[in-house]
């Protein structure tokens, strides 16, 4: 990446305004996997805000406006209560804050499962209101007709199989999937079905490594792993997890920073200076007009 872009806080737009065609396209990302081989693994991270997108963008191929924002941003107990309105607002912010990565948006629970037509209306709304390049939806074989319906109507779809967090109430938790033969066979079948339906990529979440490797070798589209295998065609993490924003670090997360510690230290120092009346100091004060 050569150009450096800043966010114009007056307009919330990247400055200078990037040329629209410089963004990576979904077909270009799909084309990374040739004859079952991906030489350059796909780098995906979640983003929910314009500033976060701006910082992540130069390093990523895909920015995912994940419905994990329910827990991460809104403090909800799961992604189930997340709405289309939330996804549209954060999706638009992420598109405004980025110029290089392709941006895709999670379809929230309840916005796509009823029928392909419902899914089309929801996905079209997200794409019109945000400028995103595609959507992601959870589910396997049952979602295959919907994936075909959307893909044939100009909406690139990233599928999501294995552990599907929107189904937490049916699954009974967020534990790894595919540990017994029957469950592994179902996930394998789901992956084949969504690939055949035309998804441009699929997230494989929280499955045993052996199964992730097998699926990656089996399907023609790229697989993007989270809690899966380094052999997947790409990887995704929730950005706040890798930044160390939370006390709990799931097994599949590697912490690359301790932002929680940094924020807490900064807030503590600020509080101490306010109480000691040493902030604001001379450098932060306005003098009278001369
Ligand atoms: O919502 C999300 O952030 C996701 C990723 C964890 C894949 O779906």
PDB file of C-alpha atoms and ligand atoms in Angstrom:
ATOM      1  CA  UNK A   1       0.000   0.000   0.000  1.00  0.00           C
ATOM      2  CA  UNK A   2       1.536   3.305  -0.971  1.00  0.00           C
ATOM      3  CA  UNK A   3      -1.011   6.094  -0.329  1.00  0.00           C
ATOM      4  CA  UNK A   4      -1.813   7.269   3.183  1.00  0.00           C
ATOM      5  CA  UNK A   5      -5.403   8.301   3.733  1.00  0.00           C
ATOM      6  CA  UNK A   6      -6.809  10.251   6.631  1.00  0.00           C
ATOM      7  CA  UNK A   7     -10.379  10.462   7.782  1.00  0.00           C
ATOM      8  CA  UNK A   8     -11.886  13.923   7.235  1.00  0.00           C
ATOM      9  CA  UNK A   9     -13.875  14.283  10.442  1.00  0.00           C
ATOM     10  CA  UNK A  10     -16.097  16.976   8.892  1.00  0.00           C
ATOM     11  CA  UNK A  11     -17.363  14.613   6.208  1.00  0.00           C
ATOM     12  CA  UNK A  12     -16.397  11.202   7.663  1.00  0.00           C
ATOM     13  CA  UNK A  13     -14.778  10.401   4.324  1.00  0.00           C
ATOM     14  CA  UNK A  14     -11.335   9.149   3.470  1.00  0.00           C
ATOM     15  CA  UNK A  15      -9.129  11.997   2.283  1.00  0.00           C
ATOM     16  CA  UNK A  16      -8.001  12.139  -0.494  1.00  0.00           C
ATOM     17  CA  UNK A  17     -11.108  10.537  -1.932  1.00  0.00           C
ATOM     18  CA  UNK A  18      -9.981   7.168  -3.264  1.00  0.00           C
ATOM     19  CA  UNK A  19     -10.658   6.129  -6.819  1.00  0.00           C
ATOM     20  CA  UNK A  20     -13.609   3.714  -6.550  1.00  0.00           C
ATOM     21  CA  UNK A  21     -12.080   1.022  -8.735  1.00  0.00           C
ATOM     22  CA  UNK A  22      -8.984   0.746  -6.519  1.00  0.00           C
ATOM     23  CA  UNK A  23     -10.947  -1.355  -4.046  1.00  0.00           C
ATOM     24  CA  UNK A  24     -10.418  -5.092  -4.172  1.00  0.00           C
ATOM     25  CA  UNK A  25     -13.364  -6.790  -5.803  1.00  0.00           C
ATOM     26  CA  UNK A  26     -15.172  -9.923  -4.742  1.00  0.00           C
ATOM     27  CA  UNK A  27     -14.290 -11.707  -8.027  1.00  0.00           C
ATOM     28  CA  UNK A  28     -10.608 -10.889  -7.419  1.00  0.00           C
ATOM     29  CA  UNK A  29     -10.817 -12.391  -3.935  1.00  0.00           C
ATOM     30  CA  UNK A  30     -12.690 -15.437  -5.210  1.00  0.00           C
ATOM     31  CA  UNK A  31     -10.022 -15.879  -7.895  1.00  0.00           C
ATOM     32  CA  UNK A  32      -7.259 -16.235  -5.298  1.00  0.00           C
ATOM     33  CA  UNK A  33      -8.071 -19.946  -5.144  1.00  0.00           C
ATOM     34  CA  UNK A  34      -7.017 -21.637  -8.364  1.00  0.00           C
ATOM     35  CA  UNK A  35      -7.367 -25.383  -8.827  1.00  0.00           C
ATOM     36  CA  UNK A  36      -7.751 -25.806  -5.087  1.00  0.00           C
ATOM     37  CA  UNK A  37      -4.662 -23.745  -4.212  1.00  0.00           C
ATOM     38  CA  UNK A  38      -4.530 -20.259  -2.651  1.00  0.00           C
ATOM     39  CA  UNK A  39      -1.034 -18.822  -2.906  1.00  0.00           C
ATOM     40  CA  UNK A  40      -1.895 -15.600  -1.111  1.00  0.00           C
ATOM     41  CA  UNK A  41      -4.140 -16.301   1.922  1.00  0.00           C
ATOM     42  CA  UNK A  42      -7.122 -13.989   2.362  1.00  0.00           C
ATOM     43  CA  UNK A  43      -6.834 -11.610   5.315  1.00  0.00           C
ATOM     44  CA  UNK A  44     -10.156 -10.676   6.873  1.00  0.00           C
ATOM     45  CA  UNK A  45     -10.916  -8.789  10.088  1.00  0.00           C
ATOM     46  CA  UNK A  46     -14.112  -7.457  11.571  1.00  0.00           C
ATOM     47  CA  UNK A  47     -14.683  -3.694  11.558  1.00  0.00           C
ATOM     48  CA  UNK A  48     -17.598  -1.746  12.980  1.00  0.00           C
ATOM     49  CA  UNK A  49     -16.587   1.917  12.827  1.00  0.00           C
ATOM     50  CA  UNK A  50     -15.056   4.288  10.283  1.00  0.00           C
ATOM     51  CA  UNK A  51     -11.862   4.913  12.256  1.00  0.00           C
ATOM     52  CA  UNK A  52     -11.329   1.224  12.934  1.00  0.00           C
ATOM     53  CA  UNK A  53     -11.850   0.475   9.242  1.00  0.00           C
ATOM     54  CA  UNK A  54      -9.347   3.153   8.303  1.00  0.00           C
ATOM     55  CA  UNK A  55      -6.671   1.585  10.513  1.00  0.00           C
ATOM     56  CA  UNK A  56      -7.311  -1.999   9.410  1.00  0.00           C
ATOM     57  CA  UNK A  57      -7.935  -1.354   5.731  1.00  0.00           C
ATOM     58  CA  UNK A  58      -4.330  -1.232   4.434  1.00  0.00           C
ATOM     59  CA  UNK A  59      -3.632  -4.644   5.977  1.00  0.00           C
ATOM     60  CA  UNK A  60      -6.743  -6.541   4.924  1.00  0.00           C
ATOM     61  CA  UNK A  61      -8.383  -7.982   1.828  1.00  0.00           C
ATOM     62  CA  UNK A  62     -11.848  -8.162   3.347  1.00  0.00           C
ATOM     63  CA  UNK A  63     -13.434  -6.166   6.147  1.00  0.00           C
ATOM     64  CA  UNK A  64     -16.380  -7.938   7.721  1.00  0.00           C
ATOM     65  CA  UNK A  65     -19.018  -5.862   9.451  1.00  0.00           C
ATOM     66  CA  UNK A  66     -19.817  -8.798  11.694  1.00  0.00           C
ATOM     67  CA  UNK A  67     -22.991  -9.157  13.697  1.00  0.00           C
ATOM     68  CA  UNK A  68     -20.580  -9.846  16.563  1.00  0.00           C
ATOM     69  CA  UNK A  69     -21.009  -6.078  16.965  1.00  0.00           C
ATOM     70  CA  UNK A  70     -24.032  -7.067  19.049  1.00  0.00           C
ATOM     71  CA  UNK A  71     -21.753  -8.266  21.836  1.00  0.00           C
ATOM     72  CA  UNK A  72     -18.668  -6.158  21.077  1.00  0.00           C
ATOM     73  CA  UNK A  73     -20.283  -2.740  20.539  1.00  0.00           C
ATOM     74  CA  UNK A  74     -23.749  -3.007  22.070  1.00  0.00           C
ATOM     75  CA  UNK A  75     -23.093  -5.320  25.031  1.00  0.00           C
ATOM     76  CA  UNK A  76     -25.821  -7.728  23.945  1.00  0.00           C
ATOM     77  CA  UNK A  77     -25.722 -11.335  25.178  1.00  0.00           C
ATOM     78  CA  UNK A  78     -25.541 -12.793  21.634  1.00  0.00           C
ATOM     79  CA  UNK A  79     -25.916 -11.749  17.990  1.00  0.00           C
ATOM     80  CA  UNK A  80     -29.594 -12.788  17.984  1.00  0.00           C
ATOM     81  CA  UNK A  81     -31.036  -9.321  18.828  1.00  0.00           C
ATOM     82  CA  UNK A  82     -28.937  -7.504  16.176  1.00  0.00           C
ATOM     83  CA  UNK A  83     -31.066  -5.611  13.631  1.00  0.00           C
ATOM     84  CA  UNK A  84     -30.739  -4.637   9.967  1.00  0.00           C
ATOM     85  CA  UNK A  85     -30.656  -0.990  11.085  1.00  0.00           C
ATOM     86  CA  UNK A  86     -27.551  -1.636  13.212  1.00  0.00           C
ATOM     87  CA  UNK A  87     -25.835  -3.496  10.383  1.00  0.00           C
ATOM     88  CA  UNK A  88     -26.663  -0.761   7.867  1.00  0.00           C
ATOM     89  CA  UNK A  89     -25.392   2.045  10.127  1.00  0.00           C
ATOM     90  CA  UNK A  90     -22.097   0.311  10.944  1.00  0.00           C
ATOM     91  CA  UNK A  91     -21.705  -1.007   7.384  1.00  0.00           C
ATOM     92  CA  UNK A  92     -21.929   2.520   5.968  1.00  0.00           C
ATOM     93  CA  UNK A  93     -19.347   3.747   8.501  1.00  0.00           C
ATOM     94  CA  UNK A  94     -16.905   0.973   7.545  1.00  0.00           C
ATOM     95  CA  UNK A  95     -17.317   1.631   3.828  1.00  0.00           C
ATOM     96  CA  UNK A  96     -16.676   5.368   4.431  1.00  0.00           C
ATOM     97  CA  UNK A  97     -13.545   4.582   6.422  1.00  0.00           C
ATOM     98  CA  UNK A  98     -11.978   2.236   3.877  1.00  0.00           C
ATOM     99  CA  UNK A  99     -10.862   2.356   0.274  1.00  0.00           C
ATOM    100  CA  UNK A 100      -8.842  -0.782  -0.357  1.00  0.00           C
ATOM    101  CA  UNK A 101     -10.541  -3.795   1.237  1.00  0.00           C
ATOM    102  CA  UNK A 102     -13.782  -5.247  -0.020  1.00  0.00           C
ATOM    103  CA  UNK A 103     -16.426  -4.737   2.666  1.00  0.00           C
ATOM    104  CA  UNK A 104     -19.043  -7.377   3.403  1.00  0.00           C
ATOM    105  CA  UNK A 105     -21.839  -7.204   5.942  1.00  0.00           C
ATOM    106  CA  UNK A 106     -23.413  -9.908   8.078  1.00  0.00           C
ATOM    107  CA  UNK A 107     -27.110 -10.461   7.494  1.00  0.00           C
ATOM    108  CA  UNK A 108     -28.571 -10.373  11.019  1.00  0.00           C
ATOM    109  CA  UNK A 109     -30.667 -13.180  12.484  1.00  0.00           C
ATOM    110  CA  UNK A 110     -34.255 -13.029  11.224  1.00  0.00           C
ATOM    111  CA  UNK A 111     -33.482 -10.953   8.136  1.00  0.00           C
ATOM    112  CA  UNK A 112     -32.939 -13.788   5.631  1.00  0.00           C
ATOM    113  CA  UNK A 113     -33.992 -17.240   6.812  1.00  0.00           C
ATOM    114  CA  UNK A 114     -37.688 -17.100   5.917  1.00  0.00           C
ATOM    115  CA  UNK A 115     -37.267 -17.108   2.124  1.00  0.00           C
ATOM    116  CA  UNK A 116     -34.870 -16.149  -0.678  1.00  0.00           C
ATOM    117  CA  UNK A 117     -37.121 -13.144  -1.344  1.00  0.00           C
ATOM    118  CA  UNK A 118     -36.807 -11.941   2.260  1.00  0.00           C
ATOM    119  CA  UNK A 119     -33.048 -12.407   2.015  1.00  0.00           C
ATOM    120  CA  UNK A 120     -32.899 -10.446  -1.248  1.00  0.00           C
ATOM    121  CA  UNK A 121     -34.847  -7.505   0.213  1.00  0.00           C
ATOM    122  CA  UNK A 122     -32.595  -7.393   3.302  1.00  0.00           C
ATOM    123  CA  UNK A 123     -29.341  -7.807   1.372  1.00  0.00           C
ATOM    124  CA  UNK A 124     -30.328  -5.233  -1.259  1.00  0.00           C
ATOM    125  CA  UNK A 125     -31.145  -2.759   1.507  1.00  0.00           C
ATOM    126  CA  UNK A 126     -27.755  -3.324   3.143  1.00  0.00           C
ATOM    127  CA  UNK A 127     -25.921  -2.890  -0.154  1.00  0.00           C
ATOM    128  CA  UNK A 128     -27.877   0.223  -1.192  1.00  0.00           C
ATOM    129  CA  UNK A 129     -27.529   1.937   2.184  1.00  0.00           C
ATOM    130  CA  UNK A 130     -23.853   1.134   2.729  1.00  0.00           C
ATOM    131  CA  UNK A 131     -22.054   0.619  -0.571  1.00  0.00           C
ATOM    132  CA  UNK A 132     -20.774  -2.762   0.635  1.00  0.00           C
ATOM    133  CA  UNK A 133     -19.659  -5.350  -1.919  1.00  0.00           C
ATOM    134  CA  UNK A 134     -21.498  -8.351  -0.522  1.00  0.00           C
ATOM    135  CA  UNK A 135     -23.120 -10.034   2.443  1.00  0.00           C
ATOM    136  CA  UNK A 136     -22.436 -12.971   4.738  1.00  0.00           C
ATOM    137  CA  UNK A 137     -25.083 -15.308   6.051  1.00  0.00           C
ATOM    138  CA  UNK A 138     -24.998 -18.303   8.358  1.00  0.00           C
ATOM    139  CA  UNK A 139     -26.216 -21.792   7.574  1.00  0.00           C
ATOM    140  CA  UNK A 140     -25.495 -24.753   5.350  1.00  0.00           C
ATOM    141  CA  UNK A 141     -27.655 -26.863   3.066  1.00  0.00           C
ATOM    142  CA  UNK A 142     -30.877 -25.099   4.151  1.00  0.00           C
ATOM    143  CA  UNK A 143     -29.472 -21.765   2.945  1.00  0.00           C
ATOM    144  CA  UNK A 144     -28.191 -23.073  -0.409  1.00  0.00           C
ATOM    145  CA  UNK A 145     -31.262 -21.983  -2.458  1.00  0.00           C
ATOM    146  CA  UNK A 146     -31.012 -18.507  -0.895  1.00  0.00           C
ATOM    147  CA  UNK A 147     -27.312 -18.257  -1.762  1.00  0.00           C
ATOM    148  CA  UNK A 148     -28.069 -19.128  -5.387  1.00  0.00           C
ATOM    149  CA  UNK A 149     -31.006 -16.677  -5.475  1.00  0.00           C
ATOM    150  CA  UNK A 150     -28.856 -13.794  -4.210  1.00  0.00           C
ATOM    151  CA  UNK A 151     -25.765 -14.665  -6.268  1.00  0.00           C
ATOM    152  CA  UNK A 152     -27.787 -14.834  -9.485  1.00  0.00           C
ATOM    153  CA  UNK A 153     -29.213 -11.379  -8.708  1.00  0.00           C
ATOM    154  CA  UNK A 154     -25.948  -9.529  -8.231  1.00  0.00           C
ATOM    155  CA  UNK A 155     -25.345 -10.053  -4.519  1.00  0.00           C
ATOM    156  CA  UNK A 156     -22.095 -11.856  -3.685  1.00  0.00           C
ATOM    157  CA  UNK A 157     -22.556 -14.117  -0.675  1.00  0.00           C
ATOM    158  CA  UNK A 158     -20.008 -15.381   1.829  1.00  0.00           C
ATOM    159  CA  UNK A 159     -21.399 -18.469   3.546  1.00  0.00           C
ATOM    160  CA  UNK A 160     -20.684 -19.436   7.178  1.00  0.00           C
ATOM    161  CA  UNK A 161     -20.658 -23.059   8.340  1.00  0.00           C
ATOM    162  CA  UNK A 162     -19.561 -25.060  11.381  1.00  0.00           C
ATOM    163  CA  UNK A 163     -20.234 -23.093  14.542  1.00  0.00           C
ATOM    164  CA  UNK A 164     -22.932 -20.618  13.514  1.00  0.00           C
ATOM    165  CA  UNK A 165     -23.366 -18.173  16.434  1.00  0.00           C
ATOM    166  CA  UNK A 166     -26.852 -17.001  15.400  1.00  0.00           C
ATOM    167  CA  UNK A 167     -28.004 -20.573  16.105  1.00  0.00           C
ATOM    168  CA  UNK A 168     -26.678 -20.477  19.685  1.00  0.00           C
ATOM    169  CA  UNK A 169     -30.122 -21.264  21.071  1.00  0.00           C
ATOM    170  CA  UNK A 170     -30.389 -24.384  18.918  1.00  0.00           C
ATOM    171  CA  UNK A 171     -26.755 -25.429  19.379  1.00  0.00           C
ATOM    172  CA  UNK A 172     -26.777 -24.881  23.147  1.00  0.00           C
ATOM    173  CA  UNK A 173     -23.519 -22.901  23.235  1.00  0.00           C
ATOM    174  CA  UNK A 174     -20.418 -21.828  21.346  1.00  0.00           C
ATOM    175  CA  UNK A 175     -18.378 -25.024  21.723  1.00  0.00           C
ATOM    176  CA  UNK A 176     -16.404 -26.486  18.807  1.00  0.00           C
ATOM    177  CA  UNK A 177     -18.344 -28.453  16.189  1.00  0.00           C
ATOM    178  CA  UNK A 178     -17.627 -31.599  14.223  1.00  0.00           C
ATOM    179  CA  UNK A 179     -16.127 -33.664  17.025  1.00  0.00           C
ATOM    180  CA  UNK A 180     -18.385 -36.639  16.374  1.00  0.00           C
ATOM    181  CA  UNK A 181     -18.762 -38.370  13.035  1.00  0.00           C
ATOM    182  CA  UNK A 182     -22.411 -37.443  12.460  1.00  0.00           C
ATOM    183  CA  UNK A 183     -21.835 -33.750  13.129  1.00  0.00           C
ATOM    184  CA  UNK A 184     -18.685 -33.748  10.979  1.00  0.00           C
ATOM    185  CA  UNK A 185     -20.653 -35.344   8.120  1.00  0.00           C
ATOM    186  CA  UNK A 186     -23.348 -32.668   8.398  1.00  0.00           C
ATOM    187  CA  UNK A 187     -20.805 -29.823   8.307  1.00  0.00           C
ATOM    188  CA  UNK A 188     -19.029 -31.449   5.343  1.00  0.00           C
ATOM    189  CA  UNK A 189     -22.369 -31.696   3.551  1.00  0.00           C
ATOM    190  CA  UNK A 190     -23.233 -28.072   4.436  1.00  0.00           C
ATOM    191  CA  UNK A 191     -19.919 -26.857   3.026  1.00  0.00           C
ATOM    192  CA  UNK A 192     -20.430 -28.746  -0.229  1.00  0.00           C
ATOM    193  CA  UNK A 193     -23.981 -27.408  -0.551  1.00  0.00           C
ATOM    194  CA  UNK A 194     -23.103 -23.732  -0.040  1.00  0.00           C
ATOM    195  CA  UNK A 195     -20.125 -24.020  -2.400  1.00  0.00           C
ATOM    196  CA  UNK A 196     -22.296 -25.610  -5.087  1.00  0.00           C
ATOM    197  CA  UNK A 197     -24.900 -22.872  -4.499  1.00  0.00           C
ATOM    198  CA  UNK A 198     -22.387 -20.232  -5.584  1.00  0.00           C
ATOM    199  CA  UNK A 199     -20.988 -18.551  -2.472  1.00  0.00           C
ATOM    200  CA  UNK A 200     -17.794 -16.643  -3.310  1.00  0.00           C
ATOM    201  CA  UNK A 201     -16.168 -17.808  -0.071  1.00  0.00           C
ATOM    202  CA  UNK A 202     -17.167 -19.488   3.161  1.00  0.00           C
ATOM    203  CA  UNK A 203     -16.248 -18.883   6.768  1.00  0.00           C
ATOM    204  CA  UNK A 204     -15.566 -22.118   8.648  1.00  0.00           C
ATOM    205  CA  UNK A 205     -15.896 -21.435  12.347  1.00  0.00           C
ATOM    206  CA  UNK A 206     -15.034 -23.518  15.397  1.00  0.00           C
ATOM    207  CA  UNK A 207     -14.487 -26.950  13.888  1.00  0.00           C
ATOM    208  CA  UNK A 208     -11.807 -29.559  14.468  1.00  0.00           C
ATOM    209  CA  UNK A 209      -8.758 -28.909  12.313  1.00  0.00           C
ATOM    210  CA  UNK A 210      -8.986 -32.169  10.386  1.00  0.00           C
ATOM    211  CA  UNK A 211     -12.452 -31.245   9.115  1.00  0.00           C
ATOM    212  CA  UNK A 212     -11.415 -27.695   8.142  1.00  0.00           C
ATOM    213  CA  UNK A 213      -8.513 -29.098   6.118  1.00  0.00           C
ATOM    214  CA  UNK A 214     -10.758 -31.644   4.449  1.00  0.00           C
ATOM    215  CA  UNK A 215     -13.389 -29.034   3.480  1.00  0.00           C
ATOM    216  CA  UNK A 216     -10.723 -26.633   2.212  1.00  0.00           C
ATOM    217  CA  UNK A 217      -9.408 -29.344  -0.088  1.00  0.00           C
ATOM    218  CA  UNK A 218     -12.896 -30.329  -1.147  1.00  0.00           C
ATOM    219  CA  UNK A 219     -14.577 -27.043  -2.161  1.00  0.00           C
ATOM    220  CA  UNK A 220     -13.626 -24.858  -5.099  1.00  0.00           C
ATOM    221  CA  UNK A 221     -14.242 -21.517  -3.350  1.00  0.00           C
ATOM    222  CA  UNK A 222     -11.915 -20.070  -0.692  1.00  0.00           C
ATOM    223  CA  UNK A 223     -12.452 -21.051   2.938  1.00  0.00           C
ATOM    224  CA  UNK A 224     -11.838 -18.468   5.658  1.00  0.00           C
ATOM    225  CA  UNK A 225     -11.093 -20.027   9.012  1.00  0.00           C
ATOM    226  CA  UNK A 226     -11.785 -18.882  12.558  1.00  0.00           C
ATOM    227  CA  UNK A 227     -10.954 -21.519  15.115  1.00  0.00           C
ATOM    228  CA  UNK A 228     -10.399 -23.902  12.199  1.00  0.00           C
ATOM    229  CA  UNK A 229      -6.964 -24.358  10.569  1.00  0.00           C
ATOM    230  CA  UNK A 230      -4.019 -22.363   9.195  1.00  0.00           C
ATOM    231  CA  UNK A 231      -4.523 -24.467   6.063  1.00  0.00           C
ATOM    232  CA  UNK A 232      -7.739 -22.580   5.249  1.00  0.00           C
ATOM    233  CA  UNK A 233      -7.538 -20.210   2.284  1.00  0.00           C
ATOM    234  CA  UNK A 234      -7.777 -17.237   4.643  1.00  0.00           C
ATOM    235  CA  UNK A 235      -8.359 -16.264   8.263  1.00  0.00           C
ATOM    236  CA  UNK A 236     -10.709 -13.969  10.142  1.00  0.00           C
ATOM    237  CA  UNK A 237     -10.777 -12.774  13.743  1.00  0.00           C
ATOM    238  CA  UNK A 238     -12.884 -10.349  15.692  1.00  0.00           C
ATOM    239  CA  UNK A 239     -10.561  -7.342  15.815  1.00  0.00           C
ATOM    240  CA  UNK A 240     -11.279  -6.520  19.462  1.00  0.00           C
ATOM    241  CA  UNK A 241     -10.200 -10.062  20.378  1.00  0.00           C
ATOM    242  CA  UNK A 242      -6.812  -9.767  18.690  1.00  0.00           C
ATOM    243  CA  UNK A 243      -6.351  -6.298  20.196  1.00  0.00           C
ATOM    244  CA  UNK A 244      -6.841  -7.664  23.702  1.00  0.00           C
ATOM    245  CA  UNK A 245      -9.955  -5.638  24.512  1.00  0.00           C
ATOM    246  CA  UNK A 246     -11.511  -8.394  26.612  1.00  0.00           C
ATOM    247  CA  UNK A 247     -10.355 -10.321  29.665  1.00  0.00           C
ATOM    248  CA  UNK A 248     -11.428 -13.658  28.203  1.00  0.00           C
ATOM    249  CA  UNK A 249      -9.377 -14.939  25.284  1.00  0.00           C
ATOM    250  CA  UNK A 250     -10.969 -17.892  23.503  1.00  0.00           C
ATOM    251  CA  UNK A 251      -8.554 -20.677  22.516  1.00  0.00           C
ATOM    252  CA  UNK A 252      -8.662 -19.786  18.807  1.00  0.00           C
ATOM    253  CA  UNK A 253      -7.703 -16.138  19.408  1.00  0.00           C
ATOM    254  CA  UNK A 254      -4.158 -14.854  19.485  1.00  0.00           C
ATOM    255  CA  UNK A 255      -3.779 -11.544  21.332  1.00  0.00           C
ATOM    256  CA  UNK A 256      -1.542  -9.227  19.344  1.00  0.00           C
ATOM    257  CA  UNK A 257      -1.932  -6.272  21.733  1.00  0.00           C
ATOM    258  CA  UNK A 258      -3.231  -5.326  25.182  1.00  0.00           C
ATOM    259  CA  UNK A 259      -5.515  -2.441  24.322  1.00  0.00           C
ATOM    260  CA  UNK A 260      -7.666  -2.979  27.404  1.00  0.00           C
ATOM    261  CA  UNK A 261      -4.600  -2.350  29.560  1.00  0.00           C
ATOM    262  CA  UNK A 262      -3.570   0.697  27.522  1.00  0.00           C
ATOM    263  CA  UNK A 263      -7.069   2.238  27.705  1.00  0.00           C
ATOM    264  CA  UNK A 264      -7.413   1.517  31.389  1.00  0.00           C
ATOM    265  CA  UNK A 265      -3.981   3.058  32.161  1.00  0.00           C
ATOM    266  CA  UNK A 266      -4.788   6.169  30.104  1.00  0.00           C
ATOM    267  CA  UNK A 267      -8.180   6.634  31.788  1.00  0.00           C
ATOM    268  CA  UNK A 268      -6.614   6.154  35.239  1.00  0.00           C
ATOM    269  CA  UNK A 269      -3.936   8.763  34.532  1.00  0.00           C
ATOM    270  CA  UNK A 270      -6.544  11.222  33.193  1.00  0.00           C
ATOM    271  CA  UNK A 271      -8.738  10.709  36.266  1.00  0.00           C
ATOM    272  CA  UNK A 272      -5.777  11.254  38.563  1.00  0.00           C
ATOM    273  CA  UNK A 273      -4.794  14.504  36.765  1.00  0.00           C
ATOM    274  CA  UNK A 274      -8.371  15.840  36.806  1.00  0.00           C
ATOM    275  CA  UNK A 275      -8.611  15.173  40.534  1.00  0.00           C
ATOM    276  CA  UNK A 276      -5.218  16.811  41.118  1.00  0.00           C
ATOM    277  CA  UNK A 277      -6.259  19.789  38.902  1.00  0.00           C
ATOM    278  CA  UNK A 278      -3.131  19.225  36.783  1.00  0.00           C
ATOM    279  CA  UNK A 279      -5.211  18.705  33.641  1.00  0.00           C
ATOM    280  CA  UNK A 280      -5.763  20.795  31.595  1.00  0.00           C
ATOM    281  CA  UNK A 281      -2.209  22.133  31.696  1.00  0.00           C
ATOM    282  CA  UNK A 282      -0.716  25.191  30.026  1.00  0.00           C
ATOM    283  CA  UNK A 283      -0.403  23.417  26.684  1.00  0.00           C
ATOM    284  CA  UNK A 284      -4.120  22.656  26.512  1.00  0.00           C
ATOM    285  CA  UNK A 285      -5.409  26.166  27.382  1.00  0.00           C
ATOM    286  CA  UNK A 286      -6.528  29.035  25.134  1.00  0.00           C
ATOM    287  CA  UNK A 287      -5.184  32.510  25.827  1.00  0.00           C
ATOM    288  CA  UNK A 288      -7.058  35.755  25.178  1.00  0.00           C
ATOM    289  CA  UNK A 289      -6.890  37.173  21.611  1.00  0.00           C
ATOM    290  CA  UNK A 290      -3.905  39.520  21.273  1.00  0.00           C
TER     291      UNK A 290
HETATM  292  O1  LIG B   1     -19.908 -11.773  13.346  1.00  0.00           O
HETATM  293  C1  LIG B   1     -18.703 -12.020  13.174  1.00  0.00           C
HETATM  294  O2  LIG B   1     -17.823 -11.277  13.609  1.00  0.00           O
HETATM  295  C2  LIG B   1     -18.361 -13.221  12.424  1.00  0.00           C
HETATM  296  C3  LIG B   1     -16.932 -13.636  12.394  1.00  0.00           C
HETATM  297  C4  LIG B   1     -16.484 -14.048  13.724  1.00  0.00           C
HETATM  298  C5  LIG B   1     -16.674 -14.647  11.361  1.00  0.00           C
HETATM  299  O3  LIG B   1     -19.209 -13.826  11.860  1.00  0.00           O
END
